[in-house]
Tab-separated table of C-alpha atoms in Angstrom:
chain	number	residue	atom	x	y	z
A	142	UNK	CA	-2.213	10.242	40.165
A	143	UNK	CA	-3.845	7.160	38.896
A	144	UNK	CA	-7.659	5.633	38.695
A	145	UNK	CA	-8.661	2.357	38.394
A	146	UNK	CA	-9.705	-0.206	35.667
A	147	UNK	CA	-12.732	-2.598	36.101
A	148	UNK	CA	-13.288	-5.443	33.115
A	149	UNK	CA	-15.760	-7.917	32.980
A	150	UNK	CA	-17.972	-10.083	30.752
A	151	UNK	CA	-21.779	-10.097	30.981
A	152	UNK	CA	-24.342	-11.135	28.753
A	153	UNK	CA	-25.638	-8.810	25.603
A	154	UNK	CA	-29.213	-8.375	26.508
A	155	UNK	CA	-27.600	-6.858	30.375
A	156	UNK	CA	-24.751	-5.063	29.356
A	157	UNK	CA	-26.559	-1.515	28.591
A	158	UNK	CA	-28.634	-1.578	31.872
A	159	UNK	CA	-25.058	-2.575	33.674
A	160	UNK	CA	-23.501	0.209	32.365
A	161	UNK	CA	-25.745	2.805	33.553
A	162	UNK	CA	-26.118	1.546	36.991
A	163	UNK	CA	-22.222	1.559	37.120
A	164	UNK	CA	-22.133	5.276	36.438
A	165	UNK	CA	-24.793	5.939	38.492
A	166	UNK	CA	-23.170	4.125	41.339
A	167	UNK	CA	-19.893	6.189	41.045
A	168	UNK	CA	-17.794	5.263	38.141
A	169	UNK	CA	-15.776	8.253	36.180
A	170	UNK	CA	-16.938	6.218	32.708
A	171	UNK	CA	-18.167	2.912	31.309
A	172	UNK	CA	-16.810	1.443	27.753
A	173	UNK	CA	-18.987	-1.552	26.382
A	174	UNK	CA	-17.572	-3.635	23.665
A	175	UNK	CA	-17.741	-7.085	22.027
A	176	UNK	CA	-16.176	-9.603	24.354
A	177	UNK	CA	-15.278	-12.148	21.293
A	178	UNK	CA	-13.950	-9.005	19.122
A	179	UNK	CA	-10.651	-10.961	17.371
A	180	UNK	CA	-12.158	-14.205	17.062
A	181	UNK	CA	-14.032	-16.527	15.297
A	182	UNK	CA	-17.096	-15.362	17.454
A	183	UNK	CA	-16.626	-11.726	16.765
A	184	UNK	CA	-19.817	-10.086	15.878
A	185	UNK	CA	-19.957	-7.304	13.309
A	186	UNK	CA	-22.919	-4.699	15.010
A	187	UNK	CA	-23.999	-1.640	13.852
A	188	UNK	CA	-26.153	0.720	15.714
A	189	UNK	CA	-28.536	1.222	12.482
A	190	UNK	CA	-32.407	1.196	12.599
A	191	UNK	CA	-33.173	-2.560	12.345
A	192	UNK	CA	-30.075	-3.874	14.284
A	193	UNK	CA	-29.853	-6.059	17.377
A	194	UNK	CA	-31.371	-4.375	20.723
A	195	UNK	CA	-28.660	-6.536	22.509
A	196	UNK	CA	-25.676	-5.370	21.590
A	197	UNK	CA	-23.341	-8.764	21.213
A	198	UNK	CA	-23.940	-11.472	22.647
A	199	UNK	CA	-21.566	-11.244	25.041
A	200	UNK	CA	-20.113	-7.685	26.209
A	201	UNK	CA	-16.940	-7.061	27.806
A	202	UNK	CA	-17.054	-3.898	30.257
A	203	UNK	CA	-14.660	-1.610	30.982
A	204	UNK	CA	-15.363	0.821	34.169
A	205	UNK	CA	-12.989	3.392	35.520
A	206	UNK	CA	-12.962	4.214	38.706
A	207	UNK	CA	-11.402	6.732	40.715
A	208	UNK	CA	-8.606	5.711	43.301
A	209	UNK	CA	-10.527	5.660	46.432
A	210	UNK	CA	-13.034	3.763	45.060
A	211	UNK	CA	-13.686	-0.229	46.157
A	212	UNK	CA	-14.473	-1.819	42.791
A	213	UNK	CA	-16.113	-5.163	44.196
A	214	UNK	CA	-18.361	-3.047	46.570
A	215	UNK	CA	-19.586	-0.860	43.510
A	216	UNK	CA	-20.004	-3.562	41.289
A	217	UNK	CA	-21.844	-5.707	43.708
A	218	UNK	CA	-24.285	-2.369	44.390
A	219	UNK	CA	-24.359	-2.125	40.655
A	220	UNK	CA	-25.383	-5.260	39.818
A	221	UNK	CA	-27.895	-5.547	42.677
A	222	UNK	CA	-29.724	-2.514	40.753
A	223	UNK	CA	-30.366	-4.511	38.112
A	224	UNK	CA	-30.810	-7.545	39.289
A	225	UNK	CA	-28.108	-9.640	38.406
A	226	UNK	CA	-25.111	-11.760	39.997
A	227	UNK	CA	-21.935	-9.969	40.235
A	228	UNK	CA	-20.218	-11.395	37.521
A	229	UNK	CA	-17.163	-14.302	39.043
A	230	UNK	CA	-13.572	-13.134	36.411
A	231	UNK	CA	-13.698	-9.217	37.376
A	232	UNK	CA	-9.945	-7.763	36.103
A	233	UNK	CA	-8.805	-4.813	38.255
A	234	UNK	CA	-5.773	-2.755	37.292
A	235	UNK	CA	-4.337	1.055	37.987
A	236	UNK	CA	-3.769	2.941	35.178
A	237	UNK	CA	-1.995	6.105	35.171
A	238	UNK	CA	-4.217	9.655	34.543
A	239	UNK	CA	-3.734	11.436	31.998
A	240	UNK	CA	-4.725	15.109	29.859
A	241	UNK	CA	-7.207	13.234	28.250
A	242	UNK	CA	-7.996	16.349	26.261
A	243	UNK	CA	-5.057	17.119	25.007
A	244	UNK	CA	-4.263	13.643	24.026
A	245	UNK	CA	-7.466	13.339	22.022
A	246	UNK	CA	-6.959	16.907	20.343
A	247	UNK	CA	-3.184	15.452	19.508
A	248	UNK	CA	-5.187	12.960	17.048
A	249	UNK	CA	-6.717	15.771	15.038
A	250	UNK	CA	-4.588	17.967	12.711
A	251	UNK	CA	-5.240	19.987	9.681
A	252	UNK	CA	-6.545	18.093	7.073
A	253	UNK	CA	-6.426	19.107	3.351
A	254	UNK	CA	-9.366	17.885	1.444
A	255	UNK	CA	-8.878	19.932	-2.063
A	256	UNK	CA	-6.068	22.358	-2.753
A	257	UNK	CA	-8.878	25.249	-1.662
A	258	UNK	CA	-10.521	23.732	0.952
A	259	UNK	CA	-8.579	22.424	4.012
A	260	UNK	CA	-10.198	21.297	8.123
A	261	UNK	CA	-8.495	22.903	10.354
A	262	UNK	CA	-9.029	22.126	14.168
A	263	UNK	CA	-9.712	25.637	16.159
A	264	UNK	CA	-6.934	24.949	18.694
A	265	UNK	CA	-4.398	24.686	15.134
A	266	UNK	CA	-3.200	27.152	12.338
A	267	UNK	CA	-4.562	26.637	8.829
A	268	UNK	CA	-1.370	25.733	6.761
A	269	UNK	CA	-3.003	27.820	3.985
A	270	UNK	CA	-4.311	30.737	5.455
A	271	UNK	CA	-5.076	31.940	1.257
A	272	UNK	CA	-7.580	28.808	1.076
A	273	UNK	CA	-11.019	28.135	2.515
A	274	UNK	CA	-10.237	26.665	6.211
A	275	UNK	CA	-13.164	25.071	7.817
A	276	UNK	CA	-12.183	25.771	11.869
A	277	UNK	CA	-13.720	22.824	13.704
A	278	UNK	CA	-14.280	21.302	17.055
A	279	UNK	CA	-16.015	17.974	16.202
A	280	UNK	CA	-16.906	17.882	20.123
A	281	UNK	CA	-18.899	14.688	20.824
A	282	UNK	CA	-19.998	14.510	17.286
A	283	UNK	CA	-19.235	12.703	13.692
A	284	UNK	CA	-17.370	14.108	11.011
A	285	UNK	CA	-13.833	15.889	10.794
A	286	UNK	CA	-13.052	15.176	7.725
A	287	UNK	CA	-10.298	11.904	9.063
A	288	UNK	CA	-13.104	9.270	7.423
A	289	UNK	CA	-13.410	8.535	3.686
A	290	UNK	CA	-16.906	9.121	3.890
A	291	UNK	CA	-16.611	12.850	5.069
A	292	UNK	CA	-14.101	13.270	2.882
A	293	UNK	CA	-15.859	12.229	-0.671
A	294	UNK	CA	-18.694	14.411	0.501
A	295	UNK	CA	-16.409	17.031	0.961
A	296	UNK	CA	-14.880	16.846	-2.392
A	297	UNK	CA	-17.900	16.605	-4.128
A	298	UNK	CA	-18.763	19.725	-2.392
A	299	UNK	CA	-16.205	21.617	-4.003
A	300	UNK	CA	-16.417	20.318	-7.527
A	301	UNK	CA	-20.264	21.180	-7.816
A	302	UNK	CA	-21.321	24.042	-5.404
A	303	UNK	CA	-21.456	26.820	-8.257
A	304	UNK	CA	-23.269	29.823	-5.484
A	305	UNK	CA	-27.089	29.936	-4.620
A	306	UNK	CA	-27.584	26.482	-3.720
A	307	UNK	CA	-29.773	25.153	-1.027
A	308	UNK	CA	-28.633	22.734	0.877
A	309	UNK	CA	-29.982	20.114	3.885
A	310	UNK	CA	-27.170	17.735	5.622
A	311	UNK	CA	-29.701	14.822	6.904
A	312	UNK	CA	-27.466	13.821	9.630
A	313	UNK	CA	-25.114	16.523	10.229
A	314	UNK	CA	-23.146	15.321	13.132
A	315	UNK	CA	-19.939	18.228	13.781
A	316	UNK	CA	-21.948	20.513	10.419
A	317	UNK	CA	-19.006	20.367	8.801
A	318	UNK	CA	-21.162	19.498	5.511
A	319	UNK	CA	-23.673	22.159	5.567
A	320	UNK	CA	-20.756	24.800	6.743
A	321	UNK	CA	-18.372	23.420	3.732
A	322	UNK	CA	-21.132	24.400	1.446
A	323	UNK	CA	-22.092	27.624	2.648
A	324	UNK	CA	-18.200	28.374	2.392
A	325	UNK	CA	-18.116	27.203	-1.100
A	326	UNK	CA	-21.069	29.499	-1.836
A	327	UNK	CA	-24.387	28.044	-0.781
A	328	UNK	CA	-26.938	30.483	-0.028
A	329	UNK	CA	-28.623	28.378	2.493
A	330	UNK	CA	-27.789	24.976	4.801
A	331	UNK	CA	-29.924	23.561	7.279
A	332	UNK	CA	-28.194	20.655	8.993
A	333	UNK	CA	-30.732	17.613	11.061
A	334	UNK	CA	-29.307	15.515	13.784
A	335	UNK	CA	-31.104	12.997	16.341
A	336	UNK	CA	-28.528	13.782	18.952
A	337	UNK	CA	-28.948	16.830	20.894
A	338	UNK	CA	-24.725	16.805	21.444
A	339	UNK	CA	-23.933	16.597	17.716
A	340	UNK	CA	-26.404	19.823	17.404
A	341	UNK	CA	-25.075	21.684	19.660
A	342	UNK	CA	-21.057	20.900	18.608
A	343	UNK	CA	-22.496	22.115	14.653
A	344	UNK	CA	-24.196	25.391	15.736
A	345	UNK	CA	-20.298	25.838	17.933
A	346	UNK	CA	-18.764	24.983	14.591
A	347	UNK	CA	-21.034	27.176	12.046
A	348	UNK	CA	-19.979	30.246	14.629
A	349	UNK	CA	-16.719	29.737	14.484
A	350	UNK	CA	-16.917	29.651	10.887
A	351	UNK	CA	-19.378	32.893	10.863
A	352	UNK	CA	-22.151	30.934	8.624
A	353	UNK	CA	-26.046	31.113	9.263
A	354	UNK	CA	-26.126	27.260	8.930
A	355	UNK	CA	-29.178	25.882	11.141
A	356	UNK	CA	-29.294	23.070	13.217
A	357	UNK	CA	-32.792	21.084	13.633
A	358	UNK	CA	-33.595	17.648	15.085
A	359	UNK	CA	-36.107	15.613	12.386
A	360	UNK	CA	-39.375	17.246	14.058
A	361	UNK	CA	-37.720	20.486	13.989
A	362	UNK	CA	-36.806	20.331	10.308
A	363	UNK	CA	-38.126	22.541	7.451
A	364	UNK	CA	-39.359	20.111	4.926
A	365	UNK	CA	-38.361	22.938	2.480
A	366	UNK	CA	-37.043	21.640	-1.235
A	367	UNK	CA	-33.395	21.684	-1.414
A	368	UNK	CA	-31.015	22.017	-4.453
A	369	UNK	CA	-28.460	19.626	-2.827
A	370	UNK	CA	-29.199	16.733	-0.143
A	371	UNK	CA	-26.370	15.143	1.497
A	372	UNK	CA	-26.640	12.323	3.846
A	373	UNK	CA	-23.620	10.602	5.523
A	374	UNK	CA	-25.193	7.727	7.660
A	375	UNK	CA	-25.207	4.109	7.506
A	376	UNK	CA	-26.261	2.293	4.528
A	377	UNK	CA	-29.814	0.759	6.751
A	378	UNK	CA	-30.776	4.315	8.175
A	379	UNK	CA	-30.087	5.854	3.949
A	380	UNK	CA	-32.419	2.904	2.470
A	381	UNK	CA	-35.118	3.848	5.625
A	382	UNK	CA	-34.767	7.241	4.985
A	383	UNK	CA	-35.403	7.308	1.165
A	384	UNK	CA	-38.650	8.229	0.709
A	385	UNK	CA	-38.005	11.334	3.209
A	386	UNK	CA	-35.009	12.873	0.973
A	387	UNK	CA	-36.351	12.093	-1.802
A	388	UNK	CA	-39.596	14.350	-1.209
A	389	UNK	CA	-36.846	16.851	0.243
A	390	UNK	CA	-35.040	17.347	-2.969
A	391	UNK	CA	-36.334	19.870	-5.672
A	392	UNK	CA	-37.048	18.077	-9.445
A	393	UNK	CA	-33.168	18.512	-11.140
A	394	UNK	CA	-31.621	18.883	-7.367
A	395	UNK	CA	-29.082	16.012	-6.088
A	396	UNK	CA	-29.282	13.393	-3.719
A	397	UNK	CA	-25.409	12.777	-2.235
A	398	UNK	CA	-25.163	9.316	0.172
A	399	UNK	CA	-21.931	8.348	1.979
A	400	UNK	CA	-21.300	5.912	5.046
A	401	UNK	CA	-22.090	3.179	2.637
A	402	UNK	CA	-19.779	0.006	2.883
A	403	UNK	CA	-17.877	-0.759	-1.260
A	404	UNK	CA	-20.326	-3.630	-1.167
A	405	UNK	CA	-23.371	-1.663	0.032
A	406	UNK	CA	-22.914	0.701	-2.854
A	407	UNK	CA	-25.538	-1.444	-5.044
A	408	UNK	CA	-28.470	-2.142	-3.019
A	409	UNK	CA	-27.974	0.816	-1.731
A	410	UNK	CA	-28.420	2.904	-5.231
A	411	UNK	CA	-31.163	0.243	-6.076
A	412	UNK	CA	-33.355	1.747	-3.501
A	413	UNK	CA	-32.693	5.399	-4.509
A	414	UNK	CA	-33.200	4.737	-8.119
A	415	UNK	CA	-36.713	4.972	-7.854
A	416	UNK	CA	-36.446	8.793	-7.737
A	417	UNK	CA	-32.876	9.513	-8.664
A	418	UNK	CA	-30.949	8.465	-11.630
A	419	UNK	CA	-28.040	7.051	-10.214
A	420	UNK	CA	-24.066	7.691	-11.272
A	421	UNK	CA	-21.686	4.770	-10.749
A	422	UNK	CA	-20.757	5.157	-7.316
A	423	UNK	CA	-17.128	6.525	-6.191
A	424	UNK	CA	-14.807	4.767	-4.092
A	425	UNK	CA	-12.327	5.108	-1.454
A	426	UNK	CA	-10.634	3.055	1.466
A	427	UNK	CA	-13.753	0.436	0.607
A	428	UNK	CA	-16.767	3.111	1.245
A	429	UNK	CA	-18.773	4.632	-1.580
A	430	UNK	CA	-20.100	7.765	-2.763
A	431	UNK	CA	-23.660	7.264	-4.136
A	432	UNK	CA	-24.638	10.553	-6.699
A	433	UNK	CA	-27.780	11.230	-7.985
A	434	UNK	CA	-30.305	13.539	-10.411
A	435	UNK	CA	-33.714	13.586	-9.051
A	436	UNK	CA	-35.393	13.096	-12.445
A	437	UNK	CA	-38.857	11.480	-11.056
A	438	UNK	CA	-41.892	13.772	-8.732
């Protein structure tokens, strides 16, 4: 069995509304990327607050289709949705089908973060069943632990939980912050998400780990003071979103910040330093860790 493979270029400012109308016209899935990634023109975009509406300025789409599909006639319907031309280069190819689950789950295997604290994918066994094995299924979310960023938080998890701690992950994405620390002895870990998917994949994840972690979009959230506050974003949603964790972190409590670029680290810790005195941030595959003491009310 086989589907097919649609690829075209189309302007930035179109490409989103071109998407959409492609699945709603019939296509199995719709991948939008920078046409001029590789060259001189490649742009470097980041879905932050304060980024670009329009994507790149020019996006290359990638529609598959199933077999008995005509790809001209649903791009032409497509494009007549929205209102544009049917683009002229259109690349069509068959590509074989595959177990696109089992591929993906073939990327993620036990990882071991400390020598007592490993992530272990449900569908594997932990290599150490003696040490604490976060089971996870990161679903459609962020975070299994793979990326530098996850894993400094992670570490710094289990060098300073001491028991009793609470704890808020602002931007949980899989949970597997807030569940790490309620395995490491927090007594309480409310994770915040804006995406309804990465919510539901944590509150799978906290039950297969049998923790009473909650799971709250930013309305939803308790505003309650918190011993620890983690955060592993992007460095423009952190320096937004200052102000807010700040006032969420008890007088003597910490402030932990990851997703930060090496040469984000400083502005970054600038911002922060207002409430927090700052450590010297820690670094790994060129992201930093950003620590701090709130010291200021």
């Amino acid at each position: 069995m086989s589907v097919q493979q649609m690829s075209f270029v189309v302007a930035g400012g179109s490409a989103d509304a071109l998407a959409d109308a492609l699945i709603a016209a019939g296509a199995l899935s719709v991948e939008v990327a920078d046409a001029d990634a590789g060259s001189p023109d490649e742009v470097a975009w980041f879905d932050e607050p304060g980024a670009s509406a329009l994507r790149w300025p020019r996006c290359r789409l990638s529609a598959l289709l199933a077999e008995e599909i005509d790809p001209r006639a649903l791009l032409a319907g497509a494009c007549a949705a929205v209102g544009l031309a049917p683009p002229r280069d259109v690349e069509i190819a068959s590509v074989a089908a595959h177990d696109w689950v089992r591929l993906t789950r073939a990327q993620f295997k036990p990882i071991r973060i400390t020598p007592r604290l490993w992530i272990v994918p449900t569908w594997e066994q932990p290599p150490d069943p003696e040490a604490i094995n976060l089971r996870l299924d990161p679903g459609a979310a962020f975070g299994t632990g793979s990326h530098a960023s996850t894993r400094l938080c992670l570490q710094w998890l289990a060098e300073h939980i001491r028991g009793g701690e609470r704890v808020l992950d602002y931007g949980c994405g899989s949970g597997i912050l807030a569940i790490a620390a309620l395995r490491l002895g927090a007594a309480h870990a409310c994770g915040v998400d804006i995406d309804p998917q990465a919510l539901l994949a944590a509150r799978d994840n906290a039950m297969q780990n049998r923790v009473a972690a909650t799971f709250h979009p930013p309305a939803d959230e308790p505003g309650a003071g918190y011993h620890v506050v983690l955060a592993n974003i992007l460095a423009n949603p952190l320096i937004a979103l200052a102000p807010l964790l700040a006032a969420r972190t008890l007088l003597g409590g910490q402030i932990v910040l990851a997703g930060i670029l090496s040469e984000q680290a400083e502005s970054v810790a600038a911002v922060y330093a207002a409430w927090y005195e700052m450590a010297p941030p820690q670094l790994e595959d060129g992201w930093a860790l950003l620590v701090g003491r709130r010291e200021v009310g």
